[in-house]
Amino acid sequence: SQQGEEDPQALSIQEGENATMNCSYKTSINNLQWYRQNSGRGLVHLILIRSNEREKHSGRLRVTLDTSKKSSSLLITASRAADTASYFCATVLGFNTGGFKTIFGAGTRLFVKA
Amino acid sequence: EAQVTQNPRYLITVTGKKLTVTCSQNMNHEYMSWYRQDPGLGLRQIYYSMNVEVTDKGDVPEGYKVSRKEKRNFPLILESPSPNQTSLYFCASSLSTSGSYEQYFGPGTRLTVT
Protein backbone atom coordinates (compact mmCIF):
# COMPACT_ATOMS: atom_id res chain seq x y z
CA SER A 1 0.00 0.00 0.00
CA GLN A 2 1.14 3.54 -0.58
CA GLN A 3 1.86 6.34 1.86
CA GLY A 4 -1.19 8.42 2.69
CA GLU A 5 -3.85 5.83 1.97
CA GLU A 6 -7.42 6.96 2.62
CA ASP A 7 -10.31 4.91 3.83
CA PRO A 8 -13.07 4.60 2.75
CA GLN A 9 -12.63 5.16 -0.96
CA ALA A 10 -16.18 6.46 -1.17
CA LEU A 11 -18.74 7.61 1.37
CA SER A 12 -22.40 8.52 0.92
CA ILE A 13 -24.32 10.18 3.77
CA GLN A 14 -27.39 12.30 4.38
CA GLU A 15 -27.18 16.00 4.97
CA GLY A 16 -26.72 16.73 8.67
CA GLU A 17 -24.80 13.54 9.39
CA ASN A 18 -21.13 13.45 10.27
CA ALA A 19 -18.53 12.15 7.83
CA THR A 20 -15.31 10.51 8.94
CA MET A 21 -12.39 9.76 6.67
CA ASN A 22 -9.21 8.01 7.67
CA CYS A 23 -5.66 8.17 6.41
CA SER A 24 -2.77 5.81 7.09
CA TYR A 25 0.86 6.35 6.26
CA LYS A 26 4.15 4.50 6.59
CA THR A 27 7.03 6.82 7.42
CA SER A 28 7.74 9.57 9.92
CA ILE A 29 6.26 12.87 8.87
CA ASN A 30 6.73 16.60 9.48
CA ASN A 31 3.06 17.26 9.18
CA LEU A 32 -0.10 15.95 7.61
CA GLN A 33 -2.50 18.02 5.56
CA TRP A 34 -6.01 17.54 4.28
CA TYR A 35 -7.18 18.94 0.98
CA ARG A 36 -10.51 19.08 -0.75
CA GLN A 37 -11.15 18.85 -4.48
CA ASN A 38 -14.39 19.60 -6.27
CA SER A 39 -14.79 17.58 -9.43
CA GLY A 40 -11.87 18.21 -11.79
CA ARG A 41 -10.80 21.41 -10.03
CA GLY A 42 -7.71 22.40 -8.09
CA LEU A 43 -7.16 21.21 -4.56
CA VAL A 44 -8.00 23.52 -1.71
CA HIS A 45 -6.14 23.28 1.58
CA LEU A 46 -8.36 22.53 4.59
CA ILE A 47 -6.17 21.97 7.59
CA LEU A 48 -2.59 21.17 8.61
CA ILE A 49 -1.63 19.21 11.70
CA ARG A 50 1.98 19.01 12.80
CA SER A 51 3.60 15.82 14.01
CA ASN A 52 3.64 17.04 17.63
CA GLU A 53 -0.08 17.85 17.61
CA ARG A 54 -2.83 15.36 18.34
CA GLU A 55 -5.98 17.22 17.41
CA LYS A 56 -6.95 20.33 15.53
CA HIS A 57 -10.24 22.07 14.77
CA SER A 58 -11.33 24.45 12.07
CA GLY A 59 -15.01 25.29 11.86
CA ARG A 60 -16.87 22.03 11.22
CA LEU A 61 -13.62 20.15 10.65
CA ARG A 62 -11.80 18.11 13.26
CA VAL A 63 -8.54 16.37 12.50
CA THR A 64 -6.73 13.91 14.71
CA LEU A 65 -3.24 12.53 14.34
CA ASP A 66 -1.86 9.41 15.99
CA THR A 67 1.82 9.16 15.15
CA SER A 68 2.20 5.85 17.02
CA LYS A 69 -0.37 4.26 14.69
CA LYS A 70 0.69 6.41 11.73
CA SER A 71 -2.88 7.42 11.10
CA SER A 72 -5.09 10.48 10.89
CA SER A 73 -8.79 11.10 10.65
CA LEU A 74 -10.85 13.95 9.26
CA LEU A 75 -14.30 14.50 10.73
CA ILE A 76 -16.78 16.80 9.05
CA THR A 77 -19.69 17.54 11.36
CA ALA A 78 -23.23 18.43 10.31
CA SER A 79 -22.44 17.82 6.65
CA ARG A 80 -24.02 19.83 3.86
CA ALA A 81 -24.66 19.04 0.22
CA ALA A 82 -21.91 21.57 -0.59
CA ASP A 83 -19.40 19.30 1.19
CA THR A 84 -19.70 16.83 -1.68
CA ALA A 85 -16.15 16.53 -3.00
CA SER A 86 -13.05 14.36 -2.88
CA TYR A 87 -10.84 14.65 0.17
CA PHE A 88 -7.13 13.90 0.15
CA CYS A 89 -4.64 13.49 2.92
CA ALA A 90 -1.09 14.56 2.18
CA THR A 91 1.89 13.55 4.26
CA VAL A 92 4.86 15.89 4.28
CA LEU A 93 8.34 14.48 4.76
CA GLY A 94 11.26 16.82 5.31
CA PHE A 95 14.78 16.22 4.04
CA ASN A 96 17.86 16.75 6.19
CA THR A 97 19.45 18.62 3.29
CA GLY A 98 16.46 20.95 3.01
CA GLY A 99 13.26 20.78 1.05
CA PHE A 100 10.37 18.42 1.49
CA LYS A 101 8.26 15.83 -0.25
CA THR A 102 4.47 15.68 -0.23
CA ILE A 103 2.74 12.37 -0.85
CA PHE A 104 -0.95 12.38 -1.61
CA GLY A 105 -3.30 9.48 -1.12
CA ALA A 106 -5.86 8.39 -3.67
CA GLY A 107 -8.63 10.24 -1.85
CA THR A 108 -12.08 9.63 -0.39
CA ARG A 109 -15.07 10.62 -2.50
CA LEU A 110 -17.77 12.07 -0.26
CA PHE A 111 -21.34 12.43 -1.46
CA VAL A 112 -23.78 14.28 0.77
CA LYS A 113 -27.42 13.80 -0.14
CA ALA A 114 -29.79 16.69 0.42
CA GLU B 1 -6.05 38.16 -5.38
CA ALA B 2 -3.48 35.55 -4.34
CA GLN B 3 -3.53 32.78 -6.87
CA VAL B 4 -1.77 30.23 -9.02
CA THR B 5 -2.67 30.39 -12.68
CA GLN B 6 -2.15 27.77 -15.36
CA ASN B 7 -2.51 27.92 -19.11
CA PRO B 8 -3.98 26.41 -21.08
CA ARG B 9 -6.80 24.86 -19.09
CA TYR B 10 -7.55 22.29 -21.78
CA LEU B 11 -5.28 20.96 -24.48
CA ILE B 12 -5.65 18.24 -27.07
CA THR B 13 -2.51 17.44 -29.01
CA VAL B 14 -0.89 14.70 -31.02
CA THR B 15 1.97 12.41 -30.15
CA GLY B 16 5.37 14.04 -30.51
CA LYS B 17 4.28 17.66 -30.76
CA LYS B 18 6.17 19.68 -28.17
CA LEU B 19 4.04 21.65 -25.72
CA THR B 20 4.43 23.91 -22.72
CA VAL B 21 2.02 24.40 -19.85
CA THR B 22 2.63 27.65 -18.05
CA CYS B 23 2.29 28.23 -14.32
CA SER B 24 2.51 31.52 -12.50
CA GLN B 25 2.01 32.55 -8.86
CA ASN B 26 1.67 36.04 -7.45
CA MET B 27 2.40 35.25 -3.79
CA ASN B 28 6.21 35.46 -3.91
CA HIS B 29 6.39 31.79 -2.92
CA GLU B 30 9.73 30.03 -2.81
CA TYR B 31 8.47 26.54 -3.58
CA MET B 32 6.67 25.42 -6.72
CA SER B 33 5.71 21.99 -7.91
CA TRP B 34 3.97 20.09 -10.69
CA TYR B 35 1.67 17.12 -10.13
CA ARG B 36 -0.32 14.86 -12.37
CA GLN B 37 -3.59 13.29 -11.30
CA ASP B 38 -4.86 10.04 -12.72
CA PRO B 39 -7.97 8.09 -11.65
CA GLY B 40 -7.35 5.95 -8.61
CA LEU B 41 -3.77 7.16 -8.19
CA GLY B 42 -4.16 10.47 -6.41
CA LEU B 43 -1.61 13.15 -7.20
CA ARG B 44 1.92 12.24 -8.14
CA GLN B 45 4.72 14.76 -8.14
CA ILE B 46 6.55 15.35 -11.40
CA TYR B 47 9.10 18.07 -10.56
CA TYR B 48 9.55 20.68 -7.89
CA SER B 49 11.61 23.80 -7.38
CA MET B 50 12.88 25.34 -4.17
CA ASN B 51 14.15 28.55 -5.74
CA VAL B 52 15.13 30.21 -8.98
CA GLU B 53 17.38 27.90 -11.01
CA VAL B 54 16.89 25.09 -8.47
CA THR B 55 14.74 22.20 -9.67
CA ASP B 56 14.54 18.53 -8.75
CA LYS B 57 12.76 15.40 -9.82
CA GLY B 58 9.65 14.11 -8.14
CA ASP B 59 8.24 10.62 -8.42
CA VAL B 60 7.32 10.59 -12.11
CA PRO B 61 9.70 12.94 -14.01
CA GLU B 62 10.19 10.86 -17.16
CA GLY B 63 9.10 12.68 -20.29
CA TYR B 64 8.89 16.09 -18.63
CA LYS B 65 11.15 19.11 -18.26
CA VAL B 66 10.82 22.23 -16.14
CA SER B 67 12.63 25.51 -15.66
CA ARG B 68 12.57 28.22 -13.00
CA LYS B 69 14.13 31.34 -14.45
CA GLU B 70 11.92 33.67 -12.48
CA LYS B 71 10.47 33.18 -9.02
CA ARG B 72 6.88 33.51 -10.14
CA ASN B 73 6.95 31.17 -13.15
CA PHE B 74 7.43 27.42 -13.40
CA PRO B 75 6.56 26.07 -16.86
CA LEU B 76 6.15 22.36 -17.56
CA ILE B 77 7.52 21.20 -20.89
CA LEU B 78 6.65 18.02 -22.73
CA GLU B 79 9.26 17.68 -25.48
CA SER B 80 7.61 14.70 -27.17
CA PRO B 81 4.24 13.95 -25.63
CA SER B 82 2.90 10.40 -25.64
CA PRO B 83 -0.61 9.06 -24.95
CA ASN B 84 0.42 7.89 -21.45
CA GLN B 85 0.89 11.54 -20.55
CA THR B 86 -2.82 12.14 -20.96
CA SER B 87 -3.74 13.39 -17.52
CA LEU B 88 -4.90 16.27 -15.34
CA TYR B 89 -1.96 18.46 -14.37
CA PHE B 90 -1.72 20.78 -11.39
CA CYS B 91 0.83 23.39 -10.49
CA ALA B 92 1.21 24.33 -6.84
CA SER B 93 3.22 26.75 -4.77
CA SER B 94 4.08 27.14 -1.10
CA LEU B 95 5.49 29.95 0.99
CA SER B 96 8.61 28.18 2.17
CA THR B 97 10.76 25.21 1.31
CA SER B 98 10.39 23.66 4.77
CA GLY B 99 7.08 21.93 4.09
CA SER B 100 5.50 23.66 7.07
CA TYR B 101 2.94 25.53 5.03
CA GLU B 102 0.08 24.56 2.82
CA GLN B 103 0.31 24.38 -0.93
CA TYR B 104 -1.81 26.54 -3.19
CA PHE B 105 -3.00 24.83 -6.32
CA GLY B 106 -3.79 26.10 -9.76
CA PRO B 107 -7.08 25.21 -11.49
CA GLY B 108 -5.55 22.36 -13.48
CA THR B 109 -4.75 21.64 -17.12
CA ARG B 110 -6.49 18.72 -18.75
CA LEU B 111 -4.18 17.30 -21.40
CA THR B 112 -5.15 14.72 -23.99
CA VAL B 113 -2.46 13.23 -26.23
CA THR B 114 -3.75 11.25 -29.21
mmCIF file of C-alpha atoms in Angstrom:
data_model
loop_
_atom_site.group_PDB
_atom_site.id
_atom_site.type_symbol
_atom_site.label_atom_id
_atom_site.label_comp_id
_atom_site.label_asym_id
_atom_site.label_seq_id
_atom_site.Cartn_x
_atom_site.Cartn_y
_atom_site.Cartn_z
ATOM 1 C CA SER A 1 0.000 0.000 0.000
ATOM 2 C CA GLN A 2 1.139 3.535 -0.576
ATOM 3 C CA GLN A 3 1.862 6.344 1.861
ATOM 4 C CA GLY A 4 -1.187 8.423 2.686
ATOM 5 C CA GLU A 5 -3.846 5.831 1.968
ATOM 6 C CA GLU A 6 -7.416 6.960 2.621
ATOM 7 C CA ASP A 7 -10.308 4.912 3.834
ATOM 8 C CA PRO A 8 -13.070 4.596 2.755
ATOM 9 C CA GLN A 9 -12.633 5.162 -0.962
ATOM 10 C CA ALA A 10 -16.178 6.465 -1.172
ATOM 11 C CA LEU A 11 -18.744 7.606 1.372
ATOM 12 C CA SER A 12 -22.398 8.520 0.923
ATOM 13 C CA ILE A 13 -24.321 10.180 3.766
ATOM 14 C CA GLN A 14 -27.390 12.299 4.384
ATOM 15 C CA GLU A 15 -27.180 16.002 4.966
ATOM 16 C CA GLY A 16 -26.725 16.728 8.665
ATOM 17 C CA GLU A 17 -24.798 13.542 9.389
ATOM 18 C CA ASN A 18 -21.132 13.449 10.272
ATOM 19 C CA ALA A 19 -18.532 12.155 7.834
ATOM 20 C CA THR A 20 -15.315 10.511 8.945
ATOM 21 C CA MET A 21 -12.388 9.765 6.674
ATOM 22 C CA ASN A 22 -9.206 8.007 7.667
ATOM 23 C CA CYS A 23 -5.655 8.168 6.408
ATOM 24 C CA SER A 24 -2.770 5.813 7.089
ATOM 25 C CA TYR A 25 0.859 6.346 6.261
ATOM 26 C CA LYS A 26 4.147 4.499 6.586
ATOM 27 C CA THR A 27 7.034 6.815 7.421
ATOM 28 C CA SER A 28 7.738 9.569 9.920
ATOM 29 C CA ILE A 29 6.263 12.868 8.874
ATOM 30 C CA ASN A 30 6.735 16.602 9.479
ATOM 31 C CA ASN A 31 3.055 17.256 9.180
ATOM 32 C CA LEU A 32 -0.103 15.947 7.607
ATOM 33 C CA GLN A 33 -2.496 18.024 5.563
ATOM 34 C CA TRP A 34 -6.014 17.536 4.283
ATOM 35 C CA TYR A 35 -7.181 18.943 0.979
ATOM 36 C CA ARG A 36 -10.510 19.082 -0.753
ATOM 37 C CA GLN A 37 -11.146 18.850 -4.484
ATOM 38 C CA ASN A 38 -14.393 19.600 -6.270
ATOM 39 C CA SER A 39 -14.793 17.580 -9.425
ATOM 40 C CA GLY A 40 -11.871 18.215 -11.791
ATOM 41 C CA ARG A 41 -10.801 21.406 -10.034
ATOM 42 C CA GLY A 42 -7.709 22.401 -8.095
ATOM 43 C CA LEU A 43 -7.156 21.210 -4.562
ATOM 44 C CA VAL A 44 -7.997 23.522 -1.707
ATOM 45 C CA HIS A 45 -6.143 23.279 1.581
ATOM 46 C CA LEU A 46 -8.363 22.527 4.587
ATOM 47 C CA ILE A 47 -6.166 21.968 7.595
ATOM 48 C CA LEU A 48 -2.587 21.175 8.606
ATOM 49 C CA ILE A 49 -1.634 19.209 11.698
ATOM 50 C CA ARG A 50 1.978 19.013 12.804
ATOM 51 C CA SER A 51 3.603 15.822 14.011
ATOM 52 C CA ASN A 52 3.643 17.040 17.631
ATOM 53 C CA GLU A 53 -0.077 17.847 17.608
ATOM 54 C CA ARG A 54 -2.833 15.358 18.338
ATOM 55 C CA GLU A 55 -5.981 17.218 17.410
ATOM 56 C CA LYS A 56 -6.946 20.330 15.529
ATOM 57 C CA HIS A 57 -10.236 22.068 14.765
ATOM 58 C CA SER A 58 -11.325 24.448 12.066
ATOM 59 C CA GLY A 59 -15.010 25.288 11.859
ATOM 60 C CA ARG A 60 -16.873 22.028 11.219
ATOM 61 C CA LEU A 61 -13.624 20.148 10.648
ATOM 62 C CA ARG A 62 -11.799 18.115 13.260
ATOM 63 C CA VAL A 63 -8.540 16.374 12.497
ATOM 64 C CA THR A 64 -6.727 13.905 14.711
ATOM 65 C CA LEU A 65 -3.236 12.528 14.344
ATOM 66 C CA ASP A 66 -1.862 9.409 15.991
ATOM 67 C CA THR A 67 1.819 9.155 15.150
ATOM 68 C CA SER A 68 2.196 5.845 17.018
ATOM 69 C CA LYS A 69 -0.365 4.263 14.692
ATOM 70 C CA LYS A 70 0.686 6.413 11.733
ATOM 71 C CA SER A 71 -2.882 7.421 11.098
ATOM 72 C CA SER A 72 -5.091 10.479 10.893
ATOM 73 C CA SER A 73 -8.794 11.103 10.648
ATOM 74 C CA LEU A 74 -10.851 13.953 9.259
ATOM 75 C CA LEU A 75 -14.299 14.502 10.734
ATOM 76 C CA ILE A 76 -16.782 16.801 9.049
ATOM 77 C CA THR A 77 -19.691 17.536 11.365
ATOM 78 C CA ALA A 78 -23.225 18.427 10.308
ATOM 79 C CA SER A 79 -22.443 17.819 6.653
ATOM 80 C CA ARG A 80 -24.021 19.832 3.861
ATOM 81 C CA ALA A 81 -24.657 19.044 0.219
ATOM 82 C CA ALA A 82 -21.913 21.568 -0.594
ATOM 83 C CA ASP A 83 -19.402 19.304 1.191
ATOM 84 C CA THR A 84 -19.700 16.825 -1.680
ATOM 85 C CA ALA A 85 -16.152 16.525 -2.998
ATOM 86 C CA SER A 86 -13.046 14.364 -2.883
ATOM 87 C CA TYR A 87 -10.843 14.647 0.174
ATOM 88 C CA PHE A 88 -7.129 13.899 0.152
ATOM 89 C CA CYS A 89 -4.642 13.492 2.922
ATOM 90 C CA ALA A 90 -1.092 14.562 2.177
ATOM 91 C CA THR A 91 1.893 13.552 4.260
ATOM 92 C CA VAL A 92 4.864 15.894 4.283
ATOM 93 C CA LEU A 93 8.336 14.482 4.762
ATOM 94 C CA GLY A 94 11.263 16.822 5.312
ATOM 95 C CA PHE A 95 14.784 16.217 4.041
ATOM 96 C CA ASN A 96 17.858 16.749 6.189
ATOM 97 C CA THR A 97 19.450 18.618 3.288
ATOM 98 C CA GLY A 98 16.462 20.953 3.012
ATOM 99 C CA GLY A 99 13.260 20.776 1.048
ATOM 100 C CA PHE A 100 10.370 18.421 1.488
ATOM 101 C CA LYS A 101 8.262 15.832 -0.249
ATOM 102 C CA THR A 102 4.471 15.675 -0.225
ATOM 103 C CA ILE A 103 2.745 12.367 -0.848
ATOM 104 C CA PHE A 104 -0.949 12.378 -1.609
ATOM 105 C CA GLY A 105 -3.298 9.478 -1.117
ATOM 106 C CA ALA A 106 -5.864 8.387 -3.674
ATOM 107 C CA GLY A 107 -8.634 10.243 -1.854
ATOM 108 C CA THR A 108 -12.084 9.633 -0.390
ATOM 109 C CA ARG A 109 -15.071 10.620 -2.497
ATOM 110 C CA LEU A 110 -17.770 12.067 -0.263
ATOM 111 C CA PHE A 111 -21.338 12.433 -1.462
ATOM 112 C CA VAL A 112 -23.781 14.280 0.773
ATOM 113 C CA LYS A 113 -27.418 13.797 -0.137
ATOM 114 C CA ALA A 114 -29.785 16.692 0.421
ATOM 115 C CA GLU B 1 -6.052 38.157 -5.375
ATOM 116 C CA ALA B 2 -3.480 35.554 -4.336
ATOM 117 C CA GLN B 3 -3.530 32.777 -6.874
ATOM 118 C CA VAL B 4 -1.775 30.226 -9.016
ATOM 119 C CA THR B 5 -2.673 30.387 -12.684
ATOM 120 C CA GLN B 6 -2.145 27.768 -15.356
ATOM 121 C CA ASN B 7 -2.505 27.924 -19.106
ATOM 122 C CA PRO B 8 -3.978 26.410 -21.084
ATOM 123 C CA ARG B 9 -6.803 24.855 -19.095
ATOM 124 C CA TYR B 10 -7.547 22.287 -21.776
ATOM 125 C CA LEU B 11 -5.279 20.960 -24.478
ATOM 126 C CA ILE B 12 -5.651 18.239 -27.074
ATOM 127 C CA THR B 13 -2.513 17.441 -29.012
ATOM 128 C CA VAL B 14 -0.886 14.697 -31.019
ATOM 129 C CA THR B 15 1.975 12.407 -30.151
ATOM 130 C CA GLY B 16 5.371 14.044 -30.509
ATOM 131 C CA LYS B 17 4.283 17.665 -30.762
ATOM 132 C CA LYS B 18 6.166 19.680 -28.165
ATOM 133 C CA LEU B 19 4.041 21.653 -25.721
ATOM 134 C CA THR B 20 4.433 23.905 -22.716
ATOM 135 C CA VAL B 21 2.019 24.402 -19.853
ATOM 136 C CA THR B 22 2.628 27.647 -18.047
ATOM 137 C CA CYS B 23 2.293 28.233 -14.317
ATOM 138 C CA SER B 24 2.514 31.516 -12.496
ATOM 139 C CA GLN B 25 2.009 32.548 -8.863
ATOM 140 C CA ASN B 26 1.668 36.040 -7.447
ATOM 141 C CA MET B 27 2.397 35.252 -3.791
ATOM 142 C CA ASN B 28 6.210 35.463 -3.906
ATOM 143 C CA HIS B 29 6.388 31.794 -2.924
ATOM 144 C CA GLU B 30 9.731 30.034 -2.814
ATOM 145 C CA TYR B 31 8.474 26.538 -3.579
ATOM 146 C CA MET B 32 6.673 25.422 -6.719
ATOM 147 C CA SER B 33 5.705 21.989 -7.912
ATOM 148 C CA TRP B 34 3.973 20.086 -10.694
ATOM 149 C CA TYR B 35 1.669 17.115 -10.130
ATOM 150 C CA ARG B 36 -0.319 14.856 -12.367
ATOM 151 C CA GLN B 37 -3.588 13.292 -11.305
ATOM 152 C CA ASP B 38 -4.857 10.037 -12.718
ATOM 153 C CA PRO B 39 -7.970 8.094 -11.655
ATOM 154 C CA GLY B 40 -7.354 5.947 -8.605
ATOM 155 C CA LEU B 41 -3.772 7.158 -8.188
ATOM 156 C CA GLY B 42 -4.156 10.468 -6.414
ATOM 157 C CA LEU B 43 -1.613 13.153 -7.196
ATOM 158 C CA ARG B 44 1.917 12.239 -8.136
ATOM 159 C CA GLN B 45 4.719 14.756 -8.135
ATOM 160 C CA ILE B 46 6.552 15.354 -11.399
ATOM 161 C CA TYR B 47 9.098 18.067 -10.560
ATOM 162 C CA TYR B 48 9.551 20.676 -7.893
ATOM 163 C CA SER B 49 11.612 23.805 -7.377
ATOM 164 C CA MET B 50 12.876 25.342 -4.167
ATOM 165 C CA ASN B 51 14.152 28.551 -5.735
ATOM 166 C CA VAL B 52 15.126 30.210 -8.977
ATOM 167 C CA GLU B 53 17.375 27.904 -11.005
ATOM 168 C CA VAL B 54 16.887 25.087 -8.473
ATOM 169 C CA THR B 55 14.736 22.196 -9.668
ATOM 170 C CA ASP B 56 14.542 18.530 -8.752
ATOM 171 C CA LYS B 57 12.758 15.400 -9.817
ATOM 172 C CA GLY B 58 9.648 14.110 -8.138
ATOM 173 C CA ASP B 59 8.240 10.616 -8.416
ATOM 174 C CA VAL B 60 7.320 10.593 -12.109
ATOM 175 C CA PRO B 61 9.698 12.942 -14.008
ATOM 176 C CA GLU B 62 10.189 10.857 -17.161
ATOM 177 C CA GLY B 63 9.096 12.684 -20.295
ATOM 178 C CA TYR B 64 8.893 16.092 -18.632
ATOM 179 C CA LYS B 65 11.148 19.114 -18.255
ATOM 180 C CA VAL B 66 10.819 22.232 -16.139
ATOM 181 C CA SER B 67 12.627 25.507 -15.664
ATOM 182 C CA ARG B 68 12.574 28.224 -13.000
ATOM 183 C CA LYS B 69 14.128 31.337 -14.455
ATOM 184 C CA GLU B 70 11.922 33.671 -12.476
ATOM 185 C CA LYS B 71 10.473 33.180 -9.021
ATOM 186 C CA ARG B 72 6.883 33.507 -10.136
ATOM 187 C CA ASN B 73 6.946 31.167 -13.151
ATOM 188 C CA PHE B 74 7.431 27.420 -13.397
ATOM 189 C CA PRO B 75 6.557 26.066 -16.860
ATOM 190 C CA LEU B 76 6.148 22.356 -17.555
ATOM 191 C CA ILE B 77 7.520 21.199 -20.889
ATOM 192 C CA LEU B 78 6.653 18.015 -22.729
ATOM 193 C CA GLU B 79 9.264 17.676 -25.483
ATOM 194 C CA SER B 80 7.613 14.700 -27.171
ATOM 195 C CA PRO B 81 4.237 13.947 -25.626
ATOM 196 C CA SER B 82 2.902 10.405 -25.645
ATOM 197 C CA PRO B 83 -0.612 9.063 -24.946
ATOM 198 C CA ASN B 84 0.419 7.886 -21.452
ATOM 199 C CA GLN B 85 0.888 11.536 -20.546
ATOM 200 C CA THR B 86 -2.817 12.140 -20.962
ATOM 201 C CA SER B 87 -3.738 13.386 -17.519
ATOM 202 C CA LEU B 88 -4.903 16.273 -15.342
ATOM 203 C CA TYR B 89 -1.956 18.460 -14.374
ATOM 204 C CA PHE B 90 -1.721 20.775 -11.390
ATOM 205 C CA CYS B 91 0.830 23.388 -10.493
ATOM 206 C CA ALA B 92 1.206 24.333 -6.842
ATOM 207 C CA SER B 93 3.220 26.751 -4.771
ATOM 208 C CA SER B 94 4.084 27.143 -1.103
ATOM 209 C CA LEU B 95 5.489 29.947 0.986
ATOM 210 C CA SER B 96 8.610 28.176 2.173
ATOM 211 C CA THR B 97 10.756 25.209 1.313
ATOM 212 C CA SER B 98 10.385 23.659 4.772
ATOM 213 C CA GLY B 99 7.080 21.928 4.086
ATOM 214 C CA SER B 100 5.504 23.658 7.073
ATOM 215 C CA TYR B 101 2.944 25.535 5.033
ATOM 216 C CA GLU B 102 0.075 24.558 2.824
ATOM 217 C CA GLN B 103 0.314 24.377 -0.926
ATOM 218 C CA TYR B 104 -1.810 26.544 -3.186
ATOM 219 C CA PHE B 105 -3.000 24.826 -6.315
ATOM 220 C CA GLY B 106 -3.795 26.104 -9.765
ATOM 221 C CA PRO B 107 -7.075 25.206 -11.486
ATOM 222 C CA GLY B 108 -5.554 22.360 -13.478
ATOM 223 C CA THR B 109 -4.747 21.641 -17.119
ATOM 224 C CA ARG B 110 -6.489 18.721 -18.745
ATOM 225 C CA LEU B 111 -4.181 17.300 -21.399
ATOM 226 C CA THR B 112 -5.151 14.722 -23.988
ATOM 227 C CA VAL B 113 -2.465 13.231 -26.231
ATOM 228 C CA THR B 114 -3.754 11.247 -29.210
#
